[in-house]
Amino acid sequence: MEGLESIAWLAALGAGEWEVLRTRATRLSYSAGETVFAPTPDPHSIYILEQGRIRILRISSTGDEVTLGYVAEGEVFGELPGFGDHPRESFAVARAPSTVWRVPLTLFREWISSRPPIALEITRQMGDRMKRVESRVENLVFGDVRSRLAKVLLELAEDFGRTNGDTCIIDIGISQGELATLIGSTRQSVNAAMGALKDDGILRLSGRRTELLDQERLRTIARSNRGQEREKSGASDESGD
Amino acid sequence: MEGLESIAWLAALGAGEWEVLRTRATRLSYSAGETVFAPTPDPHSIYILEQGRIRILRISSTGDEVTLGYVAEGEVFGELPGFGDHPRESFAVARAPSTVWRVPLTLFREWISSRPPIALEITRQMGDRMKRVESRVENLVFGDVRSRLAKVLLELAEDFGRTNGDTCIIDIGISQGELATLIGSTRQSVNAAMGALKDDGILRLSGRRTELLDQERLRTIARSNRGQEREKSGASDESGD
DNA sequence: ATCAGTGTGTCGGGCAGCCGACACAGAACG
DNA sequence: CGTTCTGTGTCGGCTGCCCGACACACTGAT
């Protein structure tokens, strides 16, 4: 019950494989808003999220922030990148009450070295994240606020949404301001874009929750870089994919 | 001389470790401009760059492109990300005459599984790249064209530059247009920004080569998100142009 | 020399979206 | 029950930069 076995890919390894971790890693709890780690020139731990939700972000010299992504339960985080000798440049902040294992980097590295399947799993995780970040780049470069927003909403839906018939509900208490840090925009612009999407009947907003009513249309907007196609009405939905 | 041993991290493994690759992988040559791979829903190869320079990029639905990065010699590329079961979404194009090994994904995976040190190496490589992409995101979100440009120039200098006393020379025949795809901007804006940097005495342009005269100042600009700090100090007489 | 192809400079118009400001709603707290 | 805080909605002004267009420089073929 001490959590580690609740992590699927660890459990899958078979008992004993991860026992080392339990004995030599530290289990920590954070409540929403607390910082799990901050940038450091010489990180010597990596982390595994047992349960909760962590936000990875960077802060510019002027205080603006970008959200690089969220850590899903079971994922390893905290500069896997910095695996080598790189400094860590990101913050990790709990967005919800979270339980985290802090693992000494040396231990983790040696642990991997002797257990190929784990290495493979780690590689897979990193690949996933890589892909995601690359998409983010693509999206930032192309597309206006409207289409970028569409994209993130879809991603969030996929990761955290509860599907409910046709509509998908995102209810992770994310503010428009935080959305802005995901797409590199401002609170106001996000607000405007959300309003527009609502008016187009693509999504419904009730308080802090967002419901995606028409993912198909949303997807179209996300793809269209310059999302300014004034959507009159009685639009034409087309191609699936 | 058949190349594989020229790759440092492979050579370091000791003879025989990578012999399998030689027998079951394919060695390919590309001249500048040729496509190494294109997006595919079901990639079944990964690649290792023996020698040359490869550019990884994406193309939007409207035909615009973003450069995600360049592959350094010895690096593994081609949707390591797609390691899992993801489709490949990027293009790889040779920027210079290049020699590449194409390795069947299955082989590579099994090869890793049985050789932990390699897994570690791969992880390291991915980490590096991850870090780079994350920085790219940060840069795209913050900063105007000027500061973004400054950032890329510094990166390019670090990766491909020849240092020469104080100045660092970037001479990889990169066009302003291509620079634009690195920072998500347009040829014209890049041109203007380069001009400004030149006027400020921060860099000198001679033909297709770029010389960084004052990396310190460049670094400052890169960090300052809104690089509009009118740098008009010094320069007693001006009016000029 | 001539022409095509590719990259570099420049200019003006137009607009998306950033910024600052302000009003208002709900939630947490004393 | 106010007070404070955080988040949502909106507006107008200002501007960076995208876009389209055009001239020039350089290089390599014919």
Coordinates of C-alpha atoms in Angstrom, one line a residue, chain B residues 56-180:
Chain B
I56 CA 14.6 17.8 -38.7
L57 CA 11.5 19.8 -39.6
R58 CA 7.7 19.9 -39.8
I59 CA 5.5 21.3 -42.4
S60 CA 2.2 22.8 -41.6
S61 CA -1.0 22.3 -43.6
T62 CA -0.4 25.6 -45.2
G63 CA 3.1 24.7 -46.3
D64 CA 5.1 26.7 -43.7
E65 CA 7.9 24.9 -42.0
V66 CA 9.5 24.8 -38.6
T67 CA 12.9 23.5 -38.0
L68 CA 12.8 21.4 -34.9
G69 CA 16.5 20.9 -34.8
Y70 CA 19.6 19.5 -36.3
V71 CA 21.1 16.1 -35.8
A72 CA 24.7 16.0 -34.8
E73 CA 27.1 13.4 -36.0
G74 CA 26.8 10.2 -34.1
E75 CA 23.3 10.9 -32.9
V76 CA 20.4 8.6 -33.2
F77 CA 17.4 10.2 -34.8
G78 CA 14.1 9.5 -36.6
E79 CA 11.4 9.4 -34.0
L80 CA 13.2 7.9 -31.1
P81 CA 10.1 9.5 -29.9
G82 CA 8.1 7.1 -32.0
F83 CA 9.8 4.3 -30.2
G84 CA 6.5 3.4 -28.9
D85 CA 3.8 3.1 -31.5
H86 CA 3.4 6.7 -32.5
P87 CA 3.3 7.9 -36.0
R88 CA 6.2 9.9 -37.2
E89 CA 5.3 13.5 -38.0
S90 CA 8.6 15.1 -39.0
F91 CA 10.8 15.3 -42.0
A92 CA 14.5 14.7 -42.1
V93 CA 16.4 16.4 -44.8
A94 CA 20.2 16.4 -45.4
R95 CA 21.7 19.9 -45.2
A96 CA 25.0 18.6 -46.2
P97 CA 26.2 15.4 -47.9
S98 CA 25.5 12.8 -45.2
T99 CA 26.0 9.2 -44.4
V100 CA 23.3 7.5 -42.4
W101 CA 22.7 4.1 -41.0
R102 CA 19.1 2.8 -41.1
V103 CA 18.3 0.4 -38.4
P104 CA 15.2 -1.7 -38.2
L105 CA 13.3 -0.7 -35.1
T106 CA 12.8 -4.1 -33.8
L107 CA 16.5 -4.9 -34.0
F108 CA 17.4 -1.7 -32.3
R109 CA 14.9 -2.2 -29.5
E110 CA 16.2 -5.7 -28.8
W111 CA 19.7 -4.5 -29.1
I112 CA 19.1 -1.9 -26.4
S113 CA 17.3 -4.3 -24.2
S114 CA 20.3 -6.5 -24.0
R115 CA 22.9 -3.8 -23.6
P116 CA 22.2 -1.4 -20.7
P117 CA 25.1 1.0 -21.4
I118 CA 23.5 1.7 -24.8
A119 CA 20.2 2.3 -23.2
L120 CA 21.8 4.8 -21.0
E121 CA 23.5 6.5 -23.9
I122 CA 20.3 6.7 -25.8
T123 CA 18.5 8.2 -22.8
R124 CA 21.2 10.8 -22.5
Q125 CA 20.9 11.7 -26.1
M126 CA 17.1 12.1 -25.8
G127 CA 17.6 14.1 -22.7
D128 CA 19.8 16.5 -24.5
R129 CA 17.4 16.9 -27.3
M130 CA 14.5 17.3 -24.9
K131 CA 16.3 20.1 -23.1
R132 CA 16.9 21.8 -26.3
V133 CA 13.3 21.6 -27.5
E134 CA 12.1 22.8 -24.2
S135 CA 14.3 25.8 -24.5
R136 CA 13.0 26.4 -27.9
V137 CA 9.5 26.5 -26.5
E138 CA 10.5 28.9 -23.8
N139 CA 12.1 31.1 -26.4
L140 CA 9.2 31.1 -28.7
V141 CA 6.8 32.1 -26.0
F142 CA 8.8 34.8 -24.5
G143 CA 10.7 37.3 -26.5
D144 CA 10.3 39.2 -29.7
V145 CA 12.1 38.3 -32.9
R146 CA 15.2 40.1 -32.0
S147 CA 15.8 38.2 -28.8
R148 CA 14.7 34.9 -30.3
L149 CA 17.2 35.4 -33.1
A150 CA 19.9 36.2 -30.6
K151 CA 19.2 32.9 -28.8
V152 CA 19.4 30.8 -32.0
L153 CA 22.6 32.4 -33.0
L154 CA 24.1 31.5 -29.7
E155 CA 22.9 28.0 -30.0
L156 CA 24.2 27.6 -33.5
A157 CA 27.5 29.1 -32.4
E158 CA 27.8 26.6 -29.7
D159 CA 26.9 23.6 -31.9
F160 CA 28.6 24.5 -35.1
G161 CA 30.7 27.6 -34.5
R162 CA 34.4 28.0 -34.8
T163 CA 35.7 30.2 -32.0
N164 CA 38.4 32.6 -33.0
G165 CA 39.6 34.7 -30.1
D166 CA 36.6 36.7 -29.1
T167 CA 34.6 36.2 -32.2
C168 CA 32.8 33.1 -33.1
I169 CA 32.2 32.2 -36.7
I170 CA 29.1 30.4 -37.9
D171 CA 29.8 29.2 -41.3
I172 CA 27.3 26.5 -42.1
G173 CA 25.7 28.3 -45.0
I174 CA 22.5 28.9 -43.3
S175 CA 20.1 31.4 -45.0
Q176 CA 18.0 34.0 -43.3
G177 CA 15.0 32.1 -44.5
E178 CA 16.1 29.0 -42.7
L179 CA 16.9 31.0 -39.6
A180 CA 13.3 32.2 -39.7

